[in-house]
mmCIF file with all atom_site columns, C-alpha atoms in Angstrom:
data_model
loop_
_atom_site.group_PDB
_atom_site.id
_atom_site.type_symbol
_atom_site.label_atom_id
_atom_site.label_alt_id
_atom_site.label_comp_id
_atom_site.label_asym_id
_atom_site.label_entity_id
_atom_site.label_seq_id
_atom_site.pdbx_PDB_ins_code
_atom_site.Cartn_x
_atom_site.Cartn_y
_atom_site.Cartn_z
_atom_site.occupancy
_atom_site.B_iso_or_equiv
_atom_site.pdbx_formal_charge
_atom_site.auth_seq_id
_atom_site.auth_comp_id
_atom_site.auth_asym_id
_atom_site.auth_atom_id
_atom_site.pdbx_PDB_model_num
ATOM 1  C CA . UNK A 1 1  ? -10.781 46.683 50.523 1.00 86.00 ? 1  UNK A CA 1
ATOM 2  C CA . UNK A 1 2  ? -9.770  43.185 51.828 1.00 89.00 ? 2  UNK A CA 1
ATOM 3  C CA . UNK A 1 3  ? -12.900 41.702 49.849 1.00 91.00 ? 3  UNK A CA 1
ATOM 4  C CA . UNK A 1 4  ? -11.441 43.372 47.018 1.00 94.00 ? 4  UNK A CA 1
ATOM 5  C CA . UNK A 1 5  ? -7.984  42.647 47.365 1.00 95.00 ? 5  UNK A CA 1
ATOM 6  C CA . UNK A 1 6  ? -9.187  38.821 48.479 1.00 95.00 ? 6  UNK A CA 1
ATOM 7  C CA . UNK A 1 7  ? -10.416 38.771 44.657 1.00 95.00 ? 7  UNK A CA 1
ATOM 8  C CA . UNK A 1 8  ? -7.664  40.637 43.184 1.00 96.00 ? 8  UNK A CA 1
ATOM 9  C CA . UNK A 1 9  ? -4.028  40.441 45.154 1.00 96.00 ? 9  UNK A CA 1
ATOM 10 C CA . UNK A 1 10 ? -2.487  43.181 43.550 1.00 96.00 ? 10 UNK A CA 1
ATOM 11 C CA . UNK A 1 11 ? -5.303  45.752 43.798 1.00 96.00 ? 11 UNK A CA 1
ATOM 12 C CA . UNK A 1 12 ? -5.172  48.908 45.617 1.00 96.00 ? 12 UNK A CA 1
ATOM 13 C CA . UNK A 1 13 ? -8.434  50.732 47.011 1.00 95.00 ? 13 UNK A CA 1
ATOM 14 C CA . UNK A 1 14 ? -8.882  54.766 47.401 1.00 95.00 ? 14 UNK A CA 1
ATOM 15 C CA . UNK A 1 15 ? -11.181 56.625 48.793 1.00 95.00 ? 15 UNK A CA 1
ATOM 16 C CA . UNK A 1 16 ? -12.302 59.565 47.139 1.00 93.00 ? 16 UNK A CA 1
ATOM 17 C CA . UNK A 1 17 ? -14.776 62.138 46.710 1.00 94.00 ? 17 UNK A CA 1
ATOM 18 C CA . UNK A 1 18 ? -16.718 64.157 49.666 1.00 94.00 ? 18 UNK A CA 1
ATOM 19 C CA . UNK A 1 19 ? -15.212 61.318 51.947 1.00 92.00 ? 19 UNK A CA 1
ATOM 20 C CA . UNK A 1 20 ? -12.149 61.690 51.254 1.00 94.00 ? 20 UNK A CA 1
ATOM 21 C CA . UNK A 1 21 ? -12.239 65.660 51.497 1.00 95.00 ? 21 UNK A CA 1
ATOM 22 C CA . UNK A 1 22 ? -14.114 65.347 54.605 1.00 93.00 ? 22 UNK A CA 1
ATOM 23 C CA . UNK A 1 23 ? -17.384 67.260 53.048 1.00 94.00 ? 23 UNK A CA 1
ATOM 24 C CA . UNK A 1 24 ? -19.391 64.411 53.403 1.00 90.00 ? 24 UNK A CA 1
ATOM 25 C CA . UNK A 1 25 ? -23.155 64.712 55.063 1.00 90.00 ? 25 UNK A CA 1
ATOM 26 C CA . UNK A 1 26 ? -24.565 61.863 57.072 1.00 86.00 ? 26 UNK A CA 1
ATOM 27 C CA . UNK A 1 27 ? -25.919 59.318 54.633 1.00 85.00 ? 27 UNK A CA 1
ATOM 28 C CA . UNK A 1 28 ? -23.451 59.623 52.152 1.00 88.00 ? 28 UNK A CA 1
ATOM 29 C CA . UNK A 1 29 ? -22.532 57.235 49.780 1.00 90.00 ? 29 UNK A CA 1
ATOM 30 C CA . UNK A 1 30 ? -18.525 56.162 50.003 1.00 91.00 ? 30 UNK A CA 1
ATOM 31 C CA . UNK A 1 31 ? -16.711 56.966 46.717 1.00 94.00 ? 31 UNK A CA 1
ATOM 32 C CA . UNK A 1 32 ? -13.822 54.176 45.929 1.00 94.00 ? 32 UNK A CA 1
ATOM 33 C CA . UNK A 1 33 ? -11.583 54.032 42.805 1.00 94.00 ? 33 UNK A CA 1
ATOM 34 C CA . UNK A 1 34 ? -10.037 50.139 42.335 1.00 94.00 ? 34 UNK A CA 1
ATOM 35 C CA . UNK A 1 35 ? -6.264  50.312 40.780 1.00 95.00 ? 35 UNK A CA 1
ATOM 36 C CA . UNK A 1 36 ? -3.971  47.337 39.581 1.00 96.00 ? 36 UNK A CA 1
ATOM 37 C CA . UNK A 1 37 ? -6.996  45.311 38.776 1.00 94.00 ? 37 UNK A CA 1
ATOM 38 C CA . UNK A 1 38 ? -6.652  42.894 36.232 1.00 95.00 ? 38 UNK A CA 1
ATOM 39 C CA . UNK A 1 39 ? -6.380  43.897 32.639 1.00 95.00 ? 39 UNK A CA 1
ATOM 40 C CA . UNK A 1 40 ? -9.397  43.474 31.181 1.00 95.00 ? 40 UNK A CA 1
ATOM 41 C CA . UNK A 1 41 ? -12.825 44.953 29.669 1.00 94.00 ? 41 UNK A CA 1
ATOM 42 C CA . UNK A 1 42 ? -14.660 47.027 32.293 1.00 92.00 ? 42 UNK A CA 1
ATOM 43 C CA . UNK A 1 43 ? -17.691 44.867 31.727 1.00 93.00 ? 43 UNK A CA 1
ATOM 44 C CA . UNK A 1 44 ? -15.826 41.389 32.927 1.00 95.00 ? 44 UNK A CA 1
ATOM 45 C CA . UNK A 1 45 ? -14.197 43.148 36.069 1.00 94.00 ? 45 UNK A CA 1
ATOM 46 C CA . UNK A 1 46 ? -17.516 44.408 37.475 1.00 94.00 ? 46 UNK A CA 1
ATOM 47 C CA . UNK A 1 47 ? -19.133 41.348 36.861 1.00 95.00 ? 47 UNK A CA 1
ATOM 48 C CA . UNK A 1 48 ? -16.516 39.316 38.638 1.00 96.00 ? 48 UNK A CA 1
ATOM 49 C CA . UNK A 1 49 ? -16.463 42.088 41.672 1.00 95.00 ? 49 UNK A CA 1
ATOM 50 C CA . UNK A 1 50 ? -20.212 41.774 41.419 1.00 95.00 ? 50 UNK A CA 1
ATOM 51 C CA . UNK A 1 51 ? -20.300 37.729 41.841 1.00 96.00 ? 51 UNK A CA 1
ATOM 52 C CA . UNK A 1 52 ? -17.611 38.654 44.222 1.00 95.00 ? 52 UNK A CA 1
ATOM 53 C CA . UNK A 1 53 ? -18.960 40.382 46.770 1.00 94.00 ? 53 UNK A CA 1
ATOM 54 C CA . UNK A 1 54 ? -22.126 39.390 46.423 1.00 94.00 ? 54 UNK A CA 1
ATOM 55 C CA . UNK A 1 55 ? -20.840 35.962 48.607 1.00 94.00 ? 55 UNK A CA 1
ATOM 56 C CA . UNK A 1 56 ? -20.247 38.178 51.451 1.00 92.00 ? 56 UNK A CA 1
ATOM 57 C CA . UNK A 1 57 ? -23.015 38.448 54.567 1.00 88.00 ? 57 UNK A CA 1
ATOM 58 C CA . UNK A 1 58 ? -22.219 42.327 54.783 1.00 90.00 ? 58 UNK A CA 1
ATOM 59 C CA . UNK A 1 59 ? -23.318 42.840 51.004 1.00 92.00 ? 59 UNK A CA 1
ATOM 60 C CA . UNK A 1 60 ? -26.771 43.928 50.749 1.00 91.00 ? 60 UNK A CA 1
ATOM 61 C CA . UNK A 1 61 ? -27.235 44.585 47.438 1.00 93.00 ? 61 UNK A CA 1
ATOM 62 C CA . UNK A 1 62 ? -25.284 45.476 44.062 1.00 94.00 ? 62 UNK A CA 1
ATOM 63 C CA . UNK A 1 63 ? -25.778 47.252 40.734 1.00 94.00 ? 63 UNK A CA 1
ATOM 64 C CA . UNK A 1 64 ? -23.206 46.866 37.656 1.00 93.00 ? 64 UNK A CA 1
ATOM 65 C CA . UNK A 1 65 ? -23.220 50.099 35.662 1.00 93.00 ? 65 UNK A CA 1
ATOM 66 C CA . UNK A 1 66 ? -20.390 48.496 33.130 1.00 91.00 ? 66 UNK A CA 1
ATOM 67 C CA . UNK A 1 67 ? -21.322 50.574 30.528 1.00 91.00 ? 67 UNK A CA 1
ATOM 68 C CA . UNK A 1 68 ? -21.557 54.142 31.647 1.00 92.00 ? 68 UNK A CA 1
ATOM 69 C CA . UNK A 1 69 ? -19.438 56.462 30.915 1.00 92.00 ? 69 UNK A CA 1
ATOM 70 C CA . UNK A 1 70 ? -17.365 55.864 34.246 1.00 90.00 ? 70 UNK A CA 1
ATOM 71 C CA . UNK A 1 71 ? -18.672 52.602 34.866 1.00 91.00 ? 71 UNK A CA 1
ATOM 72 C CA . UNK A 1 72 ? -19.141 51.594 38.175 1.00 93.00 ? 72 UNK A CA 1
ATOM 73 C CA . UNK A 1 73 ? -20.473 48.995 40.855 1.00 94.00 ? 73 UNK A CA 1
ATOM 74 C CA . UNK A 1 74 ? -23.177 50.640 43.145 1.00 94.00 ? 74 UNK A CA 1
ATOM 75 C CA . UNK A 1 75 ? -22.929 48.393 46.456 1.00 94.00 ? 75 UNK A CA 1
ATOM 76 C CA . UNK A 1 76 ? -24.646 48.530 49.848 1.00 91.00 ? 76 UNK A CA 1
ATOM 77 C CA . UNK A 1 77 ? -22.996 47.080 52.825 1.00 89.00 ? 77 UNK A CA 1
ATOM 78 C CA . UNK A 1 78 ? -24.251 46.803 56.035 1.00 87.00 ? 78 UNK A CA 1
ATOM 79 C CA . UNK A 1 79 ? -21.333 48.175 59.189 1.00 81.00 ? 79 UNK A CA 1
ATOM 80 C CA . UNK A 1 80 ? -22.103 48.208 62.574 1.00 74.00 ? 80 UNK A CA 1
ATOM 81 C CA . UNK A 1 81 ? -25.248 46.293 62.981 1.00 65.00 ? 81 UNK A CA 1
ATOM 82 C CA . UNK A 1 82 ? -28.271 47.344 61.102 1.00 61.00 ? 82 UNK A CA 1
ATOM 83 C CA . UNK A 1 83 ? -26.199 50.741 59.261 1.00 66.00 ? 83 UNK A CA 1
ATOM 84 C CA . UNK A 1 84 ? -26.004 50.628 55.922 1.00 74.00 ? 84 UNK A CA 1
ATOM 85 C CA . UNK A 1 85 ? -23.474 52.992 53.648 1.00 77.00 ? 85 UNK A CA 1
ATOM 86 C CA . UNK A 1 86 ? -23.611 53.142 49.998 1.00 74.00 ? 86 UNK A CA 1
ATOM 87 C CA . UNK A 1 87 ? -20.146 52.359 48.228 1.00 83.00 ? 87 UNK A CA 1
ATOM 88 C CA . UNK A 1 88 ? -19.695 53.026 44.341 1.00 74.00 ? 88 UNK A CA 1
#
């Protein structure tokens, strides 16, 4: 979220899905929902959240999805050491 909200001031960050509801199984992937971004095309905003995070050491990899039907940002970031969780 502070990556996020580093890029974007006004943005807010939610957690949702199996997370949120506490149904999630080990391995997981995190399920996050971005409001107040910027107004603009889909495409533009995950490209500059893709650039974005893509600076940062934790970041181990992205995928832009801008033009599914939800589009989304598939990212993998390393926490505590060597873990990796999915986030998209």
């Amino acid at each position: 979220a502070r990556h996020v909200r580093a890029l974007w001031p006004m943005a807010e960050v939610h957690v949702y899905g199996s997370t949120a509801t506490g149904l999630c199984m080990p391995g997981s992937d995190v399920d996050l929902a971005i409001a107040n971004a910027p107004l603009a095309p889909a495409p533009q905003l995950l490209h500059a959240l893709d650039v974005w995070l893509s600076q940062h050491a934790e970041v181990r990899g992205t995928q832009a999805l801008p033009h599914a039907q939800v589009p989304i940002l598939k990212v993998r970031i390393a926490v505590a050491g060597a873990h990796v969780v999915d986030a998209d």
